[in-house]
Coordinates of C-alpha atoms and ligand atoms in Angstrom, one line a residue:
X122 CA -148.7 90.7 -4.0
X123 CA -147.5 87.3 -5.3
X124 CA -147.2 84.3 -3.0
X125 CA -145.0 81.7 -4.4
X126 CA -143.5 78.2 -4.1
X127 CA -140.1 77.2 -2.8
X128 CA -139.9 73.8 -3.4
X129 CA -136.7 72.4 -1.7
X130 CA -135.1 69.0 -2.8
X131 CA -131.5 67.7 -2.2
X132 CA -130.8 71.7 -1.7
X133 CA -131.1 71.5 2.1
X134 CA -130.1 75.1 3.2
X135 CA -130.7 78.5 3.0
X136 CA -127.1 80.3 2.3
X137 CA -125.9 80.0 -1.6
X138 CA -129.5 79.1 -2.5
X139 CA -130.3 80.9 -6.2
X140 CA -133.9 79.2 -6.2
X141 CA -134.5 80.9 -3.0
X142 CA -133.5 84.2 -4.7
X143 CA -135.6 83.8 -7.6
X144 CA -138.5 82.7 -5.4
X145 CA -138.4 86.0 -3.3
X146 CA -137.7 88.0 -6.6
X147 CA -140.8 86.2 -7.7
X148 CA -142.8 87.1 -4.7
X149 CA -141.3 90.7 -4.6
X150 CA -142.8 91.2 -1.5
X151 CA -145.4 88.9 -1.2
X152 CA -145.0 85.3 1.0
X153 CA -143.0 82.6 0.3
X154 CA -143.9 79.5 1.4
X155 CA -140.9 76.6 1.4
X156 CA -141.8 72.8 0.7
X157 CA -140.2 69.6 1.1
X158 CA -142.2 66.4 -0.3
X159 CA -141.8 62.9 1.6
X160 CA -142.2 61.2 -1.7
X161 CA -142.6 57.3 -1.0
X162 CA -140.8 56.1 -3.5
X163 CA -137.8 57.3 -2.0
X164 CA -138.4 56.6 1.6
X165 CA -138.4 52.9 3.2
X166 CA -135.3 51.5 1.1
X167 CA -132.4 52.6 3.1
X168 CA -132.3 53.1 7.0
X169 CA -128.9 55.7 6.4
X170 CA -130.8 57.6 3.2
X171 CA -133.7 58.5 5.6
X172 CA -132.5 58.9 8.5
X173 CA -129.5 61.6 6.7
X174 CA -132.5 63.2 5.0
X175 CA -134.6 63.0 8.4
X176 CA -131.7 65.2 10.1
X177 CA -131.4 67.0 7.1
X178 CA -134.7 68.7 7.4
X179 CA -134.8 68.7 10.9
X180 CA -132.0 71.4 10.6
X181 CA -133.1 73.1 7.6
X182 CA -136.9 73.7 9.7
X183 CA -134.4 75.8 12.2
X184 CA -133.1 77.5 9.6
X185 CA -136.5 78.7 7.9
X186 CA -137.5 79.6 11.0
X187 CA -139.9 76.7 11.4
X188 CA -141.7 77.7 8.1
X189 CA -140.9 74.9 6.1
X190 CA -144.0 73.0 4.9
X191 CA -143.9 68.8 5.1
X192 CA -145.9 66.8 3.0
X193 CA -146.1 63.3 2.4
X194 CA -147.3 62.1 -1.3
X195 CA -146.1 62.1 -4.6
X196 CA -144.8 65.3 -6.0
X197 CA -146.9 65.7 -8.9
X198 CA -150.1 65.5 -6.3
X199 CA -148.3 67.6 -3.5
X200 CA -147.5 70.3 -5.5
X201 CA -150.2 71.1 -7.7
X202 CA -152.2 70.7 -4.9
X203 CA -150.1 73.3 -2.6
X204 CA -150.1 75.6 -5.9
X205 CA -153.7 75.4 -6.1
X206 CA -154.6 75.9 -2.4
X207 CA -152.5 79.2 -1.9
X208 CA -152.6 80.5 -5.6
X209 CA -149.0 80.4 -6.3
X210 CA -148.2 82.2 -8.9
X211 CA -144.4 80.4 -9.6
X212 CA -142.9 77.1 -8.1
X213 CA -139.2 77.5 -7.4
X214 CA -136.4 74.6 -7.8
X215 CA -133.3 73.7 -7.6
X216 CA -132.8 71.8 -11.2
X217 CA -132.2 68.3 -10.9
X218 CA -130.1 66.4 -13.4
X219 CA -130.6 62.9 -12.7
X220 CA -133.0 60.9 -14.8
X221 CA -135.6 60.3 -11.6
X222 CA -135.4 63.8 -10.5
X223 CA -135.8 65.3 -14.5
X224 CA -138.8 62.8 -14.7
X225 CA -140.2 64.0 -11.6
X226 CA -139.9 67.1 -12.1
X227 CA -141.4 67.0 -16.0
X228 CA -144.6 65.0 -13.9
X229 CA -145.3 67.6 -11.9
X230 CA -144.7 70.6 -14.3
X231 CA -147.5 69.0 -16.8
X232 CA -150.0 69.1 -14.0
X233 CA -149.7 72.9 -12.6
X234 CA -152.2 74.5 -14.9
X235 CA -149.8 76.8 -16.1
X236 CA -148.1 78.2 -13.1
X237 CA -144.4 78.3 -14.0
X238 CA -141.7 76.0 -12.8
X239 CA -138.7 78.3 -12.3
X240 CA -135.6 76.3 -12.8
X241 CA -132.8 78.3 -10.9
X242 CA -129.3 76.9 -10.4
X243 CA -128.3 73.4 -9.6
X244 CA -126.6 71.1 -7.4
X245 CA -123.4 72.1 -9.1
X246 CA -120.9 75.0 -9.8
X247 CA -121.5 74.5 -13.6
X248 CA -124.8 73.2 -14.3
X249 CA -124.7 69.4 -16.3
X250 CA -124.7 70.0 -19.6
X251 CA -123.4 73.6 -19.9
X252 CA -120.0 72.4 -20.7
X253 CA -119.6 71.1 -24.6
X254 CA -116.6 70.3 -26.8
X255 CA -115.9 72.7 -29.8
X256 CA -118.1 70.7 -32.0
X257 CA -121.2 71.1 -29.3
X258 CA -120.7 67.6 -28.3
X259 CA -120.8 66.3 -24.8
X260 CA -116.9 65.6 -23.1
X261 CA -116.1 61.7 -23.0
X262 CA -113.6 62.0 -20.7
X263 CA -112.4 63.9 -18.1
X264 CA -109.7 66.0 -18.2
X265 CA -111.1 67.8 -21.5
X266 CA -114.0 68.3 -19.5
X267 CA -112.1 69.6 -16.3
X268 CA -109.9 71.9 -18.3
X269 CA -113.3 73.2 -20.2
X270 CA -115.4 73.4 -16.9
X271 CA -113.0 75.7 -15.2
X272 CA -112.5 77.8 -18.4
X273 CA -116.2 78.0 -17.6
X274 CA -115.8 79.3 -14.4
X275 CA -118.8 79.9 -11.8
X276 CA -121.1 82.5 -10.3
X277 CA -120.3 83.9 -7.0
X278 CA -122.1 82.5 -4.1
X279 CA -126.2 83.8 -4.0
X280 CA -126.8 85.7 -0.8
X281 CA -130.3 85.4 1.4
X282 CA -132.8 87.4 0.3
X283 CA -133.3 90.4 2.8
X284 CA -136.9 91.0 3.5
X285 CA -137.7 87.2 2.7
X286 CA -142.1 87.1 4.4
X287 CA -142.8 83.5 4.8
X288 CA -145.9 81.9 4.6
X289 CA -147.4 80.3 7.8
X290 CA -150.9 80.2 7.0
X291 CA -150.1 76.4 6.0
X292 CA -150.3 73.3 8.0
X293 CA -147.0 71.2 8.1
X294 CA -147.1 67.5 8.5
X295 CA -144.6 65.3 10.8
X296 CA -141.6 64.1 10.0
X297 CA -141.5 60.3 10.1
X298 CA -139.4 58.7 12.6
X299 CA -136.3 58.3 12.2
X300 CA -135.0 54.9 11.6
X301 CA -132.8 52.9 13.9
X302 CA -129.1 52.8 12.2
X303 CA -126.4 50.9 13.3
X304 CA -124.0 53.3 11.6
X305 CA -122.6 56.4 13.7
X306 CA -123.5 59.3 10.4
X307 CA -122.5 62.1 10.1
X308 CA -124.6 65.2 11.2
X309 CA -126.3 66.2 8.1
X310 CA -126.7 69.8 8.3
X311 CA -125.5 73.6 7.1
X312 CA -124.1 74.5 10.2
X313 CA -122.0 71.1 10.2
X314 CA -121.2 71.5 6.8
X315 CA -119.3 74.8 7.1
X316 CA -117.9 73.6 10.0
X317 CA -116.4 70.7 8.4
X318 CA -115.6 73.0 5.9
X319 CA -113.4 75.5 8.0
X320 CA -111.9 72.2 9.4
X321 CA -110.8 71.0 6.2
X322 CA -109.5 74.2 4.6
X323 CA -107.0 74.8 7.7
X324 CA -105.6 71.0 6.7
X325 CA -106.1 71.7 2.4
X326 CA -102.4 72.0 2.1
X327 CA -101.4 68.4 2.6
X328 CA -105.1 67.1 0.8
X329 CA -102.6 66.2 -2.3
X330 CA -99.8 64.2 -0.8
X331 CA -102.8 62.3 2.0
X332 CA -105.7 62.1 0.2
X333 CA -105.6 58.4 -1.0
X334 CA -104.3 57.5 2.4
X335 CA -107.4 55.4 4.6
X336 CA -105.7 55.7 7.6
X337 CA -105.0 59.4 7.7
X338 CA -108.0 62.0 8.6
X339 CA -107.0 63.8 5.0
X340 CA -109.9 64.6 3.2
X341 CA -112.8 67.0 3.6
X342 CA -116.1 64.7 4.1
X343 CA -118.0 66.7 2.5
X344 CA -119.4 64.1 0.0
X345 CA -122.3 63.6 2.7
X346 CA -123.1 67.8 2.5
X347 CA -122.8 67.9 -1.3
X348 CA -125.3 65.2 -1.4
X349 CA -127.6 66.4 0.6
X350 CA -126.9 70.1 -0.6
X351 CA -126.5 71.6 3.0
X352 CA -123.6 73.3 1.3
X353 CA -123.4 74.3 -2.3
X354 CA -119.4 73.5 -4.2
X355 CA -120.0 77.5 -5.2
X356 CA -119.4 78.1 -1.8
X357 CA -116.2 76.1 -1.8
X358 CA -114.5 77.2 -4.7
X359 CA -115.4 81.0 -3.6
X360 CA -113.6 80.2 -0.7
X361 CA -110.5 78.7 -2.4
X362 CA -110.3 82.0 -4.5
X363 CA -106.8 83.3 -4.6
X364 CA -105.0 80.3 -3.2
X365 CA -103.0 78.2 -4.9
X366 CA -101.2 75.0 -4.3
X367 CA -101.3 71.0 -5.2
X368 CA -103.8 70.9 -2.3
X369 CA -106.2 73.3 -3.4
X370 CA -105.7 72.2 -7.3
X371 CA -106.3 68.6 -6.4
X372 CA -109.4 69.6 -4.3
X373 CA -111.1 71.6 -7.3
X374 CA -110.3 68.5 -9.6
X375 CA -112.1 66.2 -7.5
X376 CA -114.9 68.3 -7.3
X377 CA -114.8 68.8 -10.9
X378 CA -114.9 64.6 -11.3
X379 CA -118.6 64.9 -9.4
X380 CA -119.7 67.4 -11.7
X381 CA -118.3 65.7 -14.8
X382 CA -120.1 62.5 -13.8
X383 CA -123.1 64.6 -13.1
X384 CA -122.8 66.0 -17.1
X385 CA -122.0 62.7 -18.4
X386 CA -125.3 61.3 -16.5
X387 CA -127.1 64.0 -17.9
X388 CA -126.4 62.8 -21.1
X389 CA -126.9 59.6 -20.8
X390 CA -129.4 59.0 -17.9
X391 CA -129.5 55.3 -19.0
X392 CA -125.8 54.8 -17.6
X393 CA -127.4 55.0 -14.5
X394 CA -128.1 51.3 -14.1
X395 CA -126.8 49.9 -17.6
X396 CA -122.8 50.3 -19.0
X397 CA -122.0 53.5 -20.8
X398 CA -119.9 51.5 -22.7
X399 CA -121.2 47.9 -22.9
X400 CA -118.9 45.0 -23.0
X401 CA -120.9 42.4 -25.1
X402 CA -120.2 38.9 -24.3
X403 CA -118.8 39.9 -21.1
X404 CA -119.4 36.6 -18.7
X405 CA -120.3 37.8 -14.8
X406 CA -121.3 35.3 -12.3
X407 CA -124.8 35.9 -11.1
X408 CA -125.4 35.6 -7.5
X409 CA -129.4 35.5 -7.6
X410 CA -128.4 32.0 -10.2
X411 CA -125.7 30.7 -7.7
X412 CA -125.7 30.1 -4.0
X413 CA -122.1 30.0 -3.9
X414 CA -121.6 33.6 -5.8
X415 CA -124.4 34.8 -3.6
X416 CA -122.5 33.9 -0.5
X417 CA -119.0 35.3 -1.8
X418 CA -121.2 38.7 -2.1
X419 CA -122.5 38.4 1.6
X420 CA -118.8 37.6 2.5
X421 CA -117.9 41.2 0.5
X422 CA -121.0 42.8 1.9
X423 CA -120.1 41.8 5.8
X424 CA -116.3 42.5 5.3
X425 CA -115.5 38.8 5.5
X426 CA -113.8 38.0 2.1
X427 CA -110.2 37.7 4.0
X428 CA -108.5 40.7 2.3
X429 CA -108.0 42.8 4.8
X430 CA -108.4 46.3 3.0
X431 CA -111.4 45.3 1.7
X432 CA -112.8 43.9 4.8
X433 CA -111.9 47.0 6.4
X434 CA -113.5 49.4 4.1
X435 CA -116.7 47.1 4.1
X436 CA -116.7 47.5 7.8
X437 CA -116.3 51.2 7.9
X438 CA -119.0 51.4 5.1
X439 CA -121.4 49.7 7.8
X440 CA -120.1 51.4 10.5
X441 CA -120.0 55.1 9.2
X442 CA -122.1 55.0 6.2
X443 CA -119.1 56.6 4.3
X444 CA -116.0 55.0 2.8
X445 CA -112.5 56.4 1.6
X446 CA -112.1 56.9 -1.7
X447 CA -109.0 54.9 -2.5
X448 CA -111.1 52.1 -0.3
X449 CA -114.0 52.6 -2.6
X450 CA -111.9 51.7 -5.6
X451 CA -110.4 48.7 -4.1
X452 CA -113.6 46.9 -2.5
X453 CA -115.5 47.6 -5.9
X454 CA -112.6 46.1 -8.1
X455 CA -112.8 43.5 -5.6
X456 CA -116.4 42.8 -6.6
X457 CA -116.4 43.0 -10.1
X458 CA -112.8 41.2 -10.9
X459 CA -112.5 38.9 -8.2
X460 CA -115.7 37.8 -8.2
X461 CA -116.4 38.7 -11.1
X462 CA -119.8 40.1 -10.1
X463 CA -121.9 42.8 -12.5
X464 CA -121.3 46.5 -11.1
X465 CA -124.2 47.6 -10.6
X466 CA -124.6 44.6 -7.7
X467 CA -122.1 47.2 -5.9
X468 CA -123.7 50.2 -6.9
X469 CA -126.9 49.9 -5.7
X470 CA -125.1 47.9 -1.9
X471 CA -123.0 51.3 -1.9
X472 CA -126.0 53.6 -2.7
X473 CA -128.6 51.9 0.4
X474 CA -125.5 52.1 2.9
X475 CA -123.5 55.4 2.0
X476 CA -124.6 58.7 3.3
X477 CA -123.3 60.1 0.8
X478 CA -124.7 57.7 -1.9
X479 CA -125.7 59.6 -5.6
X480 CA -126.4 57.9 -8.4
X481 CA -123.9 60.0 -10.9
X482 CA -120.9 59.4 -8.7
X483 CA -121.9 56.5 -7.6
X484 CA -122.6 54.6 -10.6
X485 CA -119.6 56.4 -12.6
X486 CA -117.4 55.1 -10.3
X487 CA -118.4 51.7 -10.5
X488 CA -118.2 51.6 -14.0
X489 CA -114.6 53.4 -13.8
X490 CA -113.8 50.5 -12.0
X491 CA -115.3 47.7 -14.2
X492 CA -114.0 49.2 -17.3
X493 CA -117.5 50.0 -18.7
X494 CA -117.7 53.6 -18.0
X495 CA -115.8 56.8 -19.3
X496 CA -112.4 57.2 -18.2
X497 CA -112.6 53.6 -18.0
X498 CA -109.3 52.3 -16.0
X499 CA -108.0 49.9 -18.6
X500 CA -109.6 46.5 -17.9
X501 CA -106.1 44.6 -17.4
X502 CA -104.9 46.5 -14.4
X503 CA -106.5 44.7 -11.6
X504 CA -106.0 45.8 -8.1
X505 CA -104.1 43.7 -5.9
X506 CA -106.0 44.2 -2.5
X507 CA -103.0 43.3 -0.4
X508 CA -100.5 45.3 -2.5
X509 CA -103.1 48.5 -1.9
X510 CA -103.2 47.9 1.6
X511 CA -99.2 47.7 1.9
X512 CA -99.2 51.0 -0.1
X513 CA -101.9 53.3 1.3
X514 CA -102.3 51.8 4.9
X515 CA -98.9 51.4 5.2
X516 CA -98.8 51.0 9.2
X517 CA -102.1 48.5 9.2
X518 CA -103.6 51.4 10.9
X519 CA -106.6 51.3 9.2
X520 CA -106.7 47.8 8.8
X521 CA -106.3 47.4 13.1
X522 CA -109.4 49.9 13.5
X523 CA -112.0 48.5 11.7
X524 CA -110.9 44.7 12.0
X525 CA -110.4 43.9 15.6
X526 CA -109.3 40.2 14.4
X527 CA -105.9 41.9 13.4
X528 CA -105.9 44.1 16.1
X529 CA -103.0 42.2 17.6
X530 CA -100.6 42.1 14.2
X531 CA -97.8 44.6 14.2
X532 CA -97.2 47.0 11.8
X533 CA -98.1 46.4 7.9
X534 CA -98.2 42.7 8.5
X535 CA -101.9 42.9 9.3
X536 CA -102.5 43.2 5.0
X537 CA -101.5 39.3 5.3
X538 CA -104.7 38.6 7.0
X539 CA -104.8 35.2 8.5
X540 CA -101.5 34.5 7.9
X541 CA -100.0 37.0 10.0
X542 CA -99.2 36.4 13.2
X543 CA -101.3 37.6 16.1
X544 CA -104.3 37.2 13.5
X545 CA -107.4 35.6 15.7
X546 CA -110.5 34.4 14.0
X547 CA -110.0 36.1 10.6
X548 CA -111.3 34.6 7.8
X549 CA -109.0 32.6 5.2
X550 CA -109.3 34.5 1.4
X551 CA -112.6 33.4 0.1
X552 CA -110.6 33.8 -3.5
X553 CA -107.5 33.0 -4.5
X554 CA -106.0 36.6 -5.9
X555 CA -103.7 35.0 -8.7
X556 CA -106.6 32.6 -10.3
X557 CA -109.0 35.6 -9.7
X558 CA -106.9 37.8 -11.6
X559 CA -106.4 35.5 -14.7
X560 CA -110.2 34.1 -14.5
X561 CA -111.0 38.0 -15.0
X562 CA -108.2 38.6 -17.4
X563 CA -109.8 35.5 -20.3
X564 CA -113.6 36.9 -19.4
X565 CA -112.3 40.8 -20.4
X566 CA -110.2 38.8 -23.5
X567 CA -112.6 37.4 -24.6
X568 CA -115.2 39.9 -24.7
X569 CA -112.5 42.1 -26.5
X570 CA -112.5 39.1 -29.1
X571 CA -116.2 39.0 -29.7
Ligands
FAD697 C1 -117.0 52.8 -6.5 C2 -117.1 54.3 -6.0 C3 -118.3 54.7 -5.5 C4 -118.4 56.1 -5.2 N1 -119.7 56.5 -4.7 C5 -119.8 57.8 -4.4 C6 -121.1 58.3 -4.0 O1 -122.1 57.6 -3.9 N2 -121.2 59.7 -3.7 C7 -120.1 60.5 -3.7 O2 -120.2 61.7 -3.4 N3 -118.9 60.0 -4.2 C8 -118.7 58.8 -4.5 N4 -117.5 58.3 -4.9 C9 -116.4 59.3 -5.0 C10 -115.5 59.4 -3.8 O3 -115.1 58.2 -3.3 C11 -116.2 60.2 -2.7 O4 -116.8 61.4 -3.2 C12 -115.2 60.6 -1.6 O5 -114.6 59.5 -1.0 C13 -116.0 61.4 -0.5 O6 -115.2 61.7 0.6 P1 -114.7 63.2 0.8 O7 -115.9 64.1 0.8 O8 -113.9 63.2 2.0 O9 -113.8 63.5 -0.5 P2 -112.7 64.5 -0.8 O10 -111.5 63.8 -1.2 O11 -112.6 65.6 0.2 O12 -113.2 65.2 -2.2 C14 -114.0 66.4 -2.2 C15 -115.3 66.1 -3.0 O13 -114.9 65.9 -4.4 C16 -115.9 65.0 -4.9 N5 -115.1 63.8 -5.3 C17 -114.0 63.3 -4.8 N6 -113.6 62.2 -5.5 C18 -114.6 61.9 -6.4 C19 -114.8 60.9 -7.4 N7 -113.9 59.9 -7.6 N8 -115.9 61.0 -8.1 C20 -116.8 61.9 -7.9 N9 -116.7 62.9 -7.0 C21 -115.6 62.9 -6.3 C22 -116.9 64.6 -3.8 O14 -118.0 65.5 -3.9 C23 -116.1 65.0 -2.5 O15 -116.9 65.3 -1.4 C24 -117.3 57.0 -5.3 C25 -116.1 56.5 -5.8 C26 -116.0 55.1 -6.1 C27 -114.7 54.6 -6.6

């Protein structure tokens, strides 16, 4: 009988796992032996990545029974070594869409001698790239896309295999240790996952009317579980079968916007790290050529720019490695237009603090913000971070818990900062929002003008 090769990636469970099907299918009786590679080049660059990923597959070992295989090295060594040393006859995946994991996966696929990598299901409820206009052409932007992906529609949920025989004749390696965080994250898990899940769906009703509110406990946090894949959004929107309402409508649409950014990445894996759109001759200040931009980006990095939203969300970012969404927008429009600082300066701060950091999301939402990406919010509307704060905090509640300086302003008076009274030791605005605004205004104008 066949022994075969479960290689496990940012699919961190066993419930909803189609590669796990098609592994044991594979096997059809024989052993499957389940693998996760500790690949350096993605360990060492952020304390909140490893140490999520360190819990991660400390959970997922209880849930294989403590048959999950470790091994440190690069995967196109690891696994054609494995392959070799047990005689798979298949490696099983998860497909991965983003430009590393397609290039890794290509690497090790040219070195197995002609065992099969199986491709089964991915990290989404409609694979990336499924979804094409009428003319076969990728979407641009979303709500095409949306309306297309749910025509689509998705598979039911995969069950466990029954009869699954795992290997054990292999020798594991140790997990390294995990690193010291400041930030109180998430458990990072399947059991916490549906958990949070259950939590959530009791609460889905009101997700439309709260969801851009910071100070309100109104979205699902599952961003950190999608991520990681200890829950699969197949699972979810098998769940939400039958109901209806704004809540559950808005909650499928912003789990179609990560798998539209996912699709659009797919297509263009250079958007990663460069403008989907480029703006040429648009002028950004460059804090590696200028001490003084460089210390207006520590000031955004340490929550010390003296708008107290952003400050705030900067704080909780350090804090919880997780930020709300409607925060997200504001501290990344912060960067780019007030001081006027490339995106991807903020994407890849965002991606080495957030749990739930991924590159397609990520990225995409970064460039939604500097007007570079699809969807682009149009380049002229510039957030006002105190009139956001007014709006979506509007008791300072969130404001008061992560900036103790304000802690003794009343009310929505706390989104004037230094000026309000009761304000001790906060910073004076490092920028001046008006001249900010107009400075970014002429750079966008003029790059419009050529
Ligand atoms: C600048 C910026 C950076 C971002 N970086 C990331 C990131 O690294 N990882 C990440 O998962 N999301 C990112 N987002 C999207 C969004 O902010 C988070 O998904 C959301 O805040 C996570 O919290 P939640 O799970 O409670 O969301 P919920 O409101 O409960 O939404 C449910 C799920 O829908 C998806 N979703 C919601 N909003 C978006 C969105 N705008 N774009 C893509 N997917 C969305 C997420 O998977 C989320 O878990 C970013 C947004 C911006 C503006």
């Amino acid at each position: 009988m066949p022994d075969v090769l479960l290689w496990l990636r940012r699919d961190l469970r066993l419930h909803d796992l189609p590669a796990l099907l098609a592994a044991a299918d594979a096997a059809d009786g024989g052993r499957v032996l389940p693998v996760f590679v500790l690949d350096p080049r993605l360990l060492g660059r952020s304390p909140v990545r490893d140490a999520c990923l360190i819990d991660a597959l400390t959970r997922v070992t209880d849930s294989y029974d403590d048959a999950l295989v470790l091994r440190h090295g690069r995967p196109e060594d690891v696994i054609p070594d494995l392959v070799r040393s047990i005689g798979a006859h298949s490696v099983h995946i998860t497909s991965d869409a983003a430009p590393f994991g397609v290039r890794r996966d290509e690497a090790v696929a040219a070195r197995l001698d002609g065992v099969p990598l199986v491709r089964t299901g991915s990290g989404y409820a409609v694979g990336p790239g499924r979804v094409h206009t009428a003319t076969n052409t990728p979407y641009k932007v979303f709500t095409p896309y949306a309306r297309a992906w749910r025509e689509h529609g998705w598979r039911a949920p995969a069950t466990v295999p029954t009869g699954l025989r795992w290997m054990r004749t292999v020798e594991t390696e140790d997990l390294p240790t995990r690193p010291d965080v400041a930030a109180d994250l998430p458990e990072v898990g399947e059991r916490s996952a549906l958990e949070r899940w259950a939590r959530f769906r009791e609460d889905i009703d009101s997700y439309d009317e709260d969801r851009d509110r910071p100070d309100l406990d109104a979205t699902s946090r599952l961003s950190v579980d999608l991520k990681w894949g200890t829950i699969h959004p197949r699972t979810l929107l098998a769940d939400l079968r039958g109901r209806a309402g704004a809540g559950v409508e808005r909650f499928v649409t912003e789990l179609a916007w990560r798998e539209f950014y996912a699709d659009v990445l797919w297509h263009n894996p250079d958007s990663a790290w460069h403008d989907l759109r480029p703006m040429p001759g648009m002028a950004y200040d460059d804090p590696d050529a200028d001490p003084a931009v460089a210390d207006a980006v520590d000031a955004w990095r340490e929550g010390r720019t003296g708008y107290p939203l952003v400050d705030a969300g900067m704080r909780q970012l350090a804090a919880q490695g997780w930020m709300h969404n409607r925060v997200r927008m504001v501290t990344a429009s912060f960067l780019v237009k007030h001081l006027h600082v490339w995106w991807p300066v903020g994407a890849r701060w965002f991606l080495d603090h957030l749990a739930d950091g991924d590159v397609a999301s990520n990225n995409h939402g970064w460039q939604w913000v500097a007007g570079t990406g699809t969807d682009a919010a149009p380049y002229f509307r510039i957030f006002n971070p105190t009139a956001q704060g007014e709006k979506f905090d509007p008791n300072g509640e969130y404001v008061r818990r992560w900036v103790p300086e304000l802690r003794g302003v009343t009310g929505r008076a706390v989104h004037k900062g230094a000026a309000a009274p009761g304000a001790r030791g906060y910073p004076q605005p490092i920028v001046d929002h008006r001249e900010a605004r107009s400075e970014a205004l002429l750079r966008y104008e003029t790059s419009r003008r050529g």
